[in-house]
Amino acid sequence: MRYFTRRNMPYRLVNISSFTGLIIASWLLAFFTASPAIAETPPQLFVTIEGVNGREATNVRNLLGIHAYHRQNAPGASRVRFLHNRAERDIFRALTPYGYYRIEVDSSLEQRDGDWHAHYRIQPGQPIPIGQVNIEFRGDAANDPQFTQLRQSLALRSGARLRHSEYEASKSRIRNLAAERGYYQARFVEQELRIDLDRYQADIHLIFDSGPRYRFGEVRISEGHLDEDVMRRFIGFESGDLITSNELLMLQLGMSDSDYFSRVEVQPLWGEADEDFQVPVVVEYEPNQRTFYQTGFGYGTDTGPRISFEQNRRWVNTRGHRYQGLVQLSEIKTNVGASYIIPGQRPQTDQYAIRGAWVDENTSNTRSERLTLGVSWQKQLTRTQRIVALDWLDERDRIDGERRNSEFLLPSVQWSRVHAENRLNVSDGFRLSLTLRGAAESLLSDTDFSQAHLAAKTVIRLSDRVRFLTRGDLGISASEDFSKVPTSLRFYAGGDTSIRGYGYRSIGPRNELGEVLGARHLLVGSVEFDYEFRPNMRWAVFLDSGNAFNDITEPMRTGAGIGYRWQSPIGPIRVDLAHGFSYPGDRIRLHLTIGPDL
């Protein structure tokens, strides 16, 4: 036998033909041994359920253990049989919450072509009805009319179908009402749902002992940046009043919304209740930043670029007085205003203001410079805001080529309401306002004058991607000598937020030179559909029509077009291409606006 070495490593010379045969034989042996494992496909598990639909079927699928492997690789055979044997129990557990207690299940499990097939035919039977219902309130709740109304509104009634979810929801409503109305010791003494399969009915027996109803005790407010009497004007209840969670919530929200505080917590100290069940309430807070500055930017084809600066002194003194200053600049308008605000009897809903503003406005048709000084009383009426005001107006303007100076003492009242969950991205909502104002020649005014202006806008979601928007303006004026009424008290139409397809304030009665003079009355309507083709992007089509007029017989002016909407990080941006259809030579106009829909 011969050897040779390479790098001191021995090699043995072998016969090539023998070596090749050995390799082939080994490969064939490995292939035929391993090929069944390679070729074998894991068995699948298929589950079929019949006899139930809707929420019941969904619950069966969720609770049926074997269904977790539906259309997937099956576990081992013993595991499959174990899950199949448990299926009837799972089905009963899934259907009894819906009132089914006479359930029959025809089940089968077999293997076909290597796969498992489980089949369940369910006959749920008739749902069990509610038999006797005994709901008893003890303690002070027995004489509380709110609990009487609650008992009458519960879905647990004799003859009705039993649903466990309604049973649990009814108990939760009882507990929640007790918590809302200050029953600190309230509890269920007995709570029993008896299922009688022989009579096939469910009897409900609930005894709820509310214990005593607690009352408000002293309110403890720590000393801070506002006088104590100002702080206590936020409180809408008195010591000895019956407790409601709504009163506590309104106190916390009222203080939070007042802008005086950055954090507010209102807590009843149940553990310190006295023998008369009066509970002290502690109010903890942190003052807000005293001075707030804000800068805003915007753009509109009517106004051009806009910029605003605002200073808000959240409290000037310990009486809670505040100051607001505002400067707004655009190509056509300059506005400088200030307000000194005094909190009212209820600071969260009432406030008085001494205000002033200087406005210089210059459009293609009019020029107006005016100074306004006045006082106002603002009150929040549930969901509606009301402002009663008295303003003195000194205005210099140019109408029909004539420069004039007008003075008016204008009492006014305005009601406004805005409803939307998200003002910057409105899904459904509306805005509504009504303003009434007037003047009398005998009371420091150039002529008798009265006016009403109603404005509304709605956003209605028709589907996940389609919205329907409407807008309307109605204005009516009356005056002995309308020629003495200044520019700021007249109506105009046309522009980005009026009738698109026409220039800003370009619609209204005109003089011989074609200048728009402003009108006594206003009527404008708009309809619009928009479609969200991508997240935060919409196409829109719209139709606007209306007029500013002195005579109702004057024809309406109409514009229509298409638009693009982008819900940008800085707010909604609207780009519209609109065409007017009322004047010779009307052309397509571009309208660009930035700001919320409502």
Short mmCIF file of N, CA and C in Angstrom, two decimals, residues 75-183:
data_model
loop_
_atom_site.label_atom_id
_atom_site.label_comp_id
_atom_site.label_asym_id
_atom_site.label_seq_id
_atom_site.Cartn_x
_atom_site.Cartn_y
_atom_site.Cartn_z
N PRO A 75 -52.90 21.10 14.23
CA PRO A 75 -52.00 20.56 15.26
C PRO A 75 -52.01 19.03 15.18
N GLY A 76 -51.41 18.39 16.15
CA GLY A 76 -51.39 16.94 16.15
C GLY A 76 -52.79 16.35 16.23
N ALA A 77 -52.91 15.09 15.82
CA ALA A 77 -54.23 14.44 15.77
C ALA A 77 -54.90 14.43 17.13
N SER A 78 -54.14 14.18 18.19
CA SER A 78 -54.74 14.15 19.53
C SER A 78 -55.27 15.53 19.91
N ARG A 79 -54.55 16.56 19.52
CA ARG A 79 -55.00 17.93 19.83
C ARG A 79 -56.26 18.27 19.06
N VAL A 80 -56.34 17.87 17.80
CA VAL A 80 -57.53 18.12 16.99
C VAL A 80 -58.74 17.45 17.63
N ARG A 81 -58.59 16.18 18.04
CA ARG A 81 -59.72 15.47 18.64
C ARG A 81 -60.11 16.08 19.98
N PHE A 82 -59.12 16.55 20.73
CA PHE A 82 -59.42 17.20 22.01
C PHE A 82 -60.24 18.47 21.80
N LEU A 83 -59.84 19.31 20.83
CA LEU A 83 -60.58 20.54 20.55
C LEU A 83 -61.97 20.24 20.02
N HIS A 84 -62.10 19.19 19.22
CA HIS A 84 -63.41 18.81 18.71
C HIS A 84 -64.33 18.36 19.84
N ASN A 85 -63.80 17.61 20.78
CA ASN A 85 -64.62 17.16 21.90
C ASN A 85 -65.07 18.33 22.78
N ARG A 86 -64.29 19.41 22.79
CA ARG A 86 -64.66 20.59 23.59
C ARG A 86 -65.56 21.55 22.83
N ALA A 87 -65.81 21.30 21.57
CA ALA A 87 -66.52 22.26 20.73
C ALA A 87 -67.93 22.55 21.23
N GLU A 88 -68.63 21.50 21.66
CA GLU A 88 -70.01 21.72 22.12
C GLU A 88 -70.04 22.64 23.33
N ARG A 89 -69.10 22.46 24.24
CA ARG A 89 -69.03 23.36 25.39
C ARG A 89 -68.73 24.80 24.97
N ASP A 90 -67.81 24.96 24.00
CA ASP A 90 -67.48 26.29 23.51
C ASP A 90 -68.69 26.96 22.87
N ILE A 91 -69.47 26.20 22.11
CA ILE A 91 -70.65 26.75 21.44
C ILE A 91 -71.69 27.19 22.46
N PHE A 92 -71.91 26.38 23.50
CA PHE A 92 -72.85 26.76 24.55
C PHE A 92 -72.38 28.06 25.22
N ARG A 93 -71.09 28.14 25.49
CA ARG A 93 -70.55 29.34 26.15
C ARG A 93 -70.70 30.58 25.27
N ALA A 94 -70.67 30.40 23.96
CA ALA A 94 -70.79 31.53 23.04
C ALA A 94 -72.23 31.99 22.87
N LEU A 95 -73.21 31.08 23.01
CA LEU A 95 -74.60 31.42 22.70
C LEU A 95 -75.45 31.75 23.91
N THR A 96 -75.08 31.27 25.10
CA THR A 96 -75.90 31.58 26.27
C THR A 96 -75.96 33.07 26.58
N PRO A 97 -74.93 33.89 26.33
CA PRO A 97 -75.09 35.33 26.57
C PRO A 97 -76.21 35.96 25.75
N TYR A 98 -76.61 35.32 24.66
CA TYR A 98 -77.69 35.84 23.83
C TYR A 98 -79.04 35.20 24.18
N GLY A 99 -79.07 34.43 25.27
CA GLY A 99 -80.34 33.89 25.75
C GLY A 99 -80.68 32.51 25.23
N TYR A 100 -79.74 31.82 24.60
CA TYR A 100 -80.03 30.48 24.07
C TYR A 100 -79.59 29.43 25.10
N TYR A 101 -80.55 28.65 25.58
CA TYR A 101 -80.26 27.63 26.58
C TYR A 101 -80.74 26.24 26.16
N ARG A 102 -81.35 26.12 25.01
CA ARG A 102 -81.76 24.82 24.47
C ARG A 102 -81.06 24.61 23.12
N ILE A 103 -79.78 24.46 23.22
CA ILE A 103 -78.94 24.39 22.03
C ILE A 103 -78.67 22.92 21.69
N GLU A 104 -78.82 22.59 20.43
CA GLU A 104 -78.47 21.26 19.94
C GLU A 104 -77.38 21.41 18.88
N VAL A 105 -76.36 20.57 19.01
CA VAL A 105 -75.22 20.65 18.10
C VAL A 105 -75.00 19.27 17.48
N ASP A 106 -75.02 19.23 16.16
CA ASP A 106 -74.70 18.01 15.41
C ASP A 106 -73.29 18.20 14.86
N SER A 107 -72.33 17.45 15.39
CA SER A 107 -70.93 17.68 15.03
C SER A 107 -70.32 16.44 14.40
N SER A 108 -69.30 16.67 13.59
CA SER A 108 -68.57 15.57 12.97
C SER A 108 -67.14 16.00 12.74
N LEU A 109 -66.23 15.01 12.75
CA LEU A 109 -64.82 15.25 12.50
C LEU A 109 -64.29 14.08 11.68
N GLU A 110 -63.68 14.39 10.54
CA GLU A 110 -63.15 13.33 9.69
C GLU A 110 -61.93 13.84 8.94
N GLN A 111 -61.16 12.87 8.44
CA GLN A 111 -59.98 13.17 7.63
C GLN A 111 -60.25 12.76 6.20
N ARG A 112 -60.03 13.72 5.29
CA ARG A 112 -60.19 13.44 3.86
C ARG A 112 -58.98 13.99 3.13
N ASP A 113 -58.38 13.13 2.33
CA ASP A 113 -57.20 13.53 1.55
C ASP A 113 -56.11 14.13 2.44
N GLY A 114 -56.00 13.61 3.62
CA GLY A 114 -54.95 14.06 4.53
C GLY A 114 -55.31 15.26 5.37
N ASP A 115 -56.41 15.97 5.06
CA ASP A 115 -56.82 17.15 5.81
C ASP A 115 -57.94 16.81 6.79
N TRP A 116 -58.04 17.61 7.85
CA TRP A 116 -59.10 17.46 8.84
C TRP A 116 -60.28 18.35 8.46
N HIS A 117 -61.49 17.82 8.63
CA HIS A 117 -62.71 18.58 8.35
C HIS A 117 -63.64 18.45 9.56
N ALA A 118 -63.88 19.59 10.22
CA ALA A 118 -64.79 19.63 11.37
C ALA A 118 -66.05 20.37 10.96
N HIS A 119 -67.21 19.79 11.26
CA HIS A 119 -68.48 20.38 10.85
C HIS A 119 -69.41 20.45 12.06
N TYR A 120 -70.06 21.65 12.23
CA TYR A 120 -70.96 21.85 13.36
C TYR A 120 -72.25 22.48 12.86
N ARG A 121 -73.33 21.71 12.98
CA ARG A 121 -74.66 22.22 12.62
C ARG A 121 -75.37 22.54 13.94
N ILE A 122 -75.66 23.84 14.13
CA ILE A 122 -76.18 24.32 15.41
C ILE A 122 -77.67 24.63 15.28
N GLN A 123 -78.43 24.14 16.21
CA GLN A 123 -79.84 24.52 16.34
C GLN A 123 -79.98 25.24 17.69
N PRO A 124 -79.94 26.58 17.66
CA PRO A 124 -79.93 27.31 18.94
C PRO A 124 -81.25 27.23 19.70
N GLY A 125 -82.34 26.93 19.01
CA GLY A 125 -83.64 26.89 19.68
C GLY A 125 -84.15 28.30 19.96
N GLN A 126 -85.21 28.37 20.75
CA GLN A 126 -85.79 29.67 21.09
C GLN A 126 -85.01 30.31 22.23
N PRO A 127 -84.76 31.62 22.14
CA PRO A 127 -84.10 32.29 23.27
C PRO A 127 -85.00 32.29 24.50
N ILE A 128 -84.40 32.21 25.64
CA ILE A 128 -85.17 32.15 26.88
C ILE A 128 -85.75 33.52 27.20
N PRO A 129 -87.03 33.60 27.55
CA PRO A 129 -87.63 34.90 27.89
C PRO A 129 -87.41 35.23 29.37
N ILE A 130 -87.54 36.52 29.66
CA ILE A 130 -87.47 36.97 31.05
C ILE A 130 -88.81 36.70 31.71
N GLY A 131 -88.77 36.09 32.88
CA GLY A 131 -89.99 35.82 33.63
C GLY A 131 -90.26 36.92 34.64
N GLN A 132 -90.04 36.63 35.90
CA GLN A 132 -90.28 37.61 36.95
C GLN A 132 -89.11 38.59 37.04
N VAL A 133 -89.44 39.86 37.21
CA VAL A 133 -88.42 40.90 37.36
C VAL A 133 -88.70 41.64 38.67
N ASN A 134 -87.76 41.57 39.57
CA ASN A 134 -87.89 42.28 40.84
C ASN A 134 -86.67 43.17 41.02
N ILE A 135 -86.87 44.48 40.86
CA ILE A 135 -85.80 45.46 41.05
C ILE A 135 -86.25 46.38 42.18
N GLU A 136 -85.51 46.35 43.27
CA GLU A 136 -85.90 47.10 44.46
C GLU A 136 -84.79 48.07 44.84
N PHE A 137 -85.17 49.31 45.09
CA PHE A 137 -84.23 50.32 45.57
C PHE A 137 -84.49 50.60 47.04
N ARG A 138 -83.43 50.59 47.81
CA ARG A 138 -83.51 50.91 49.22
C ARG A 138 -82.66 52.14 49.52
N GLY A 139 -82.83 52.67 50.71
CA GLY A 139 -82.12 53.88 51.06
C GLY A 139 -82.80 55.10 50.47
N ASP A 140 -82.05 56.21 50.38
CA ASP A 140 -82.63 57.45 49.86
C ASP A 140 -83.03 57.34 48.40
N ALA A 141 -82.44 56.41 47.67
CA ALA A 141 -82.79 56.25 46.25
C ALA A 141 -84.22 55.78 46.07
N ALA A 142 -84.81 55.19 47.11
CA ALA A 142 -86.19 54.71 46.99
C ALA A 142 -87.15 55.86 46.73
N ASN A 143 -86.79 57.07 47.16
CA ASN A 143 -87.64 58.24 46.96
C ASN A 143 -87.05 59.22 45.95
N ASP A 144 -86.05 58.79 45.23
CA ASP A 144 -85.41 59.65 44.23
C ASP A 144 -86.11 59.46 42.88
N PRO A 145 -86.73 60.49 42.33
CA PRO A 145 -87.46 60.32 41.05
C PRO A 145 -86.56 59.88 39.90
N GLN A 146 -85.27 60.18 39.97
CA GLN A 146 -84.37 59.74 38.91
C GLN A 146 -84.25 58.22 38.87
N PHE A 147 -84.28 57.59 40.02
CA PHE A 147 -84.23 56.13 40.05
C PHE A 147 -85.55 55.52 39.60
N THR A 148 -86.65 56.21 39.90
CA THR A 148 -87.95 55.73 39.39
C THR A 148 -87.97 55.76 37.87
N GLN A 149 -87.47 56.85 37.28
CA GLN A 149 -87.41 56.94 35.82
C GLN A 149 -86.46 55.89 35.25
N LEU A 150 -85.35 55.66 35.95
CA LEU A 150 -84.39 54.66 35.46
C LEU A 150 -85.02 53.28 35.43
N ARG A 151 -85.75 52.90 36.47
CA ARG A 151 -86.37 51.58 36.52
C ARG A 151 -87.34 51.40 35.35
N GLN A 152 -88.07 52.46 35.01
CA GLN A 152 -89.04 52.37 33.92
C GLN A 152 -88.36 52.27 32.56
N SER A 153 -87.13 52.74 32.46
CA SER A 153 -86.44 52.75 31.16
C SER A 153 -85.56 51.52 30.93
N LEU A 154 -85.38 50.69 31.96
CA LEU A 154 -84.52 49.51 31.80
C LEU A 154 -85.15 48.51 30.83
N ALA A 155 -84.28 47.79 30.11
CA ALA A 155 -84.75 46.81 29.13
C ALA A 155 -85.13 45.49 29.76
N LEU A 156 -84.97 45.36 31.07
CA LEU A 156 -85.29 44.11 31.76
C LEU A 156 -86.78 44.08 32.08
N ARG A 157 -87.56 43.51 31.17
CA ARG A 157 -89.01 43.46 31.33
C ARG A 157 -89.51 42.04 31.09
N SER A 158 -90.54 41.69 31.84
CA SER A 158 -91.11 40.35 31.73
C SER A 158 -91.60 40.10 30.30
N GLY A 159 -91.21 38.95 29.76
CA GLY A 159 -91.59 38.59 28.40
C GLY A 159 -90.56 38.95 27.36
N ALA A 160 -89.64 39.84 27.71
CA ALA A 160 -88.60 40.23 26.76
C ALA A 160 -87.53 39.14 26.68
N ARG A 161 -86.81 39.11 25.61
CA ARG A 161 -85.74 38.13 25.43
C ARG A 161 -84.58 38.47 26.38
N LEU A 162 -84.04 37.46 27.01
CA LEU A 162 -82.90 37.67 27.90
C LEU A 162 -81.62 37.83 27.08
N ARG A 163 -80.94 38.90 27.35
CA ARG A 163 -79.59 39.10 26.83
C ARG A 163 -78.70 39.45 28.02
N HIS A 164 -77.67 38.70 28.22
CA HIS A 164 -76.81 38.94 29.37
C HIS A 164 -76.19 40.33 29.32
N SER A 165 -75.90 40.82 28.12
CA SER A 165 -75.30 42.15 28.00
C SER A 165 -76.25 43.23 28.52
N GLU A 166 -77.55 43.07 28.27
CA GLU A 166 -78.52 44.04 28.76
C GLU A 166 -78.66 43.94 30.28
N TYR A 167 -78.56 42.74 30.79
CA TYR A 167 -78.62 42.55 32.25
C TYR A 167 -77.45 43.27 32.92
N GLU A 168 -76.23 43.07 32.40
CA GLU A 168 -75.06 43.73 32.98
C GLU A 168 -75.12 45.24 32.76
N ALA A 169 -75.59 45.66 31.59
CA ALA A 169 -75.69 47.10 31.31
C ALA A 169 -76.69 47.77 32.26
N SER A 170 -77.77 47.08 32.58
CA SER A 170 -78.76 47.65 33.50
C SER A 170 -78.16 47.84 34.89
N LYS A 171 -77.39 46.88 35.34
CA LYS A 171 -76.73 47.03 36.64
C LYS A 171 -75.73 48.18 36.61
N SER A 172 -75.01 48.33 35.50
CA SER A 172 -74.06 49.44 35.38
C SER A 172 -74.77 50.78 35.40
N ARG A 173 -75.92 50.87 34.76
CA ARG A 173 -76.68 52.13 34.77
C ARG A 173 -77.12 52.49 36.18
N ILE A 174 -77.51 51.50 36.96
CA ILE A 174 -77.91 51.76 38.34
C ILE A 174 -76.72 52.27 39.15
N ARG A 175 -75.58 51.60 39.00
CA ARG A 175 -74.38 52.04 39.72
C ARG A 175 -73.96 53.45 39.29
N ASN A 176 -73.98 53.70 37.98
CA ASN A 176 -73.55 55.00 37.48
C ASN A 176 -74.45 56.12 37.97
N LEU A 177 -75.76 55.88 37.98
CA LEU A 177 -76.68 56.91 38.47
C LEU A 177 -76.42 57.20 39.94
N ALA A 178 -76.15 56.16 40.72
CA ALA A 178 -75.85 56.37 42.13
C ALA A 178 -74.59 57.21 42.30
N ALA A 179 -73.57 56.93 41.49
CA ALA A 179 -72.33 57.72 41.57
C ALA A 179 -72.57 59.16 41.15
N GLU A 180 -73.38 59.36 40.10
CA GLU A 180 -73.66 60.71 39.62
C GLU A 180 -74.41 61.54 40.64
N ARG A 181 -75.22 60.89 41.49
CA ARG A 181 -76.10 61.63 42.40
C ARG A 181 -75.66 61.56 43.86
N GLY A 182 -74.40 61.20 44.07
CA GLY A 182 -73.84 61.34 45.40
C GLY A 182 -74.18 60.26 46.40
N TYR A 183 -74.50 59.06 45.94
CA TYR A 183 -74.75 57.94 46.85
C TYR A 183 -73.43 57.19 47.04
#
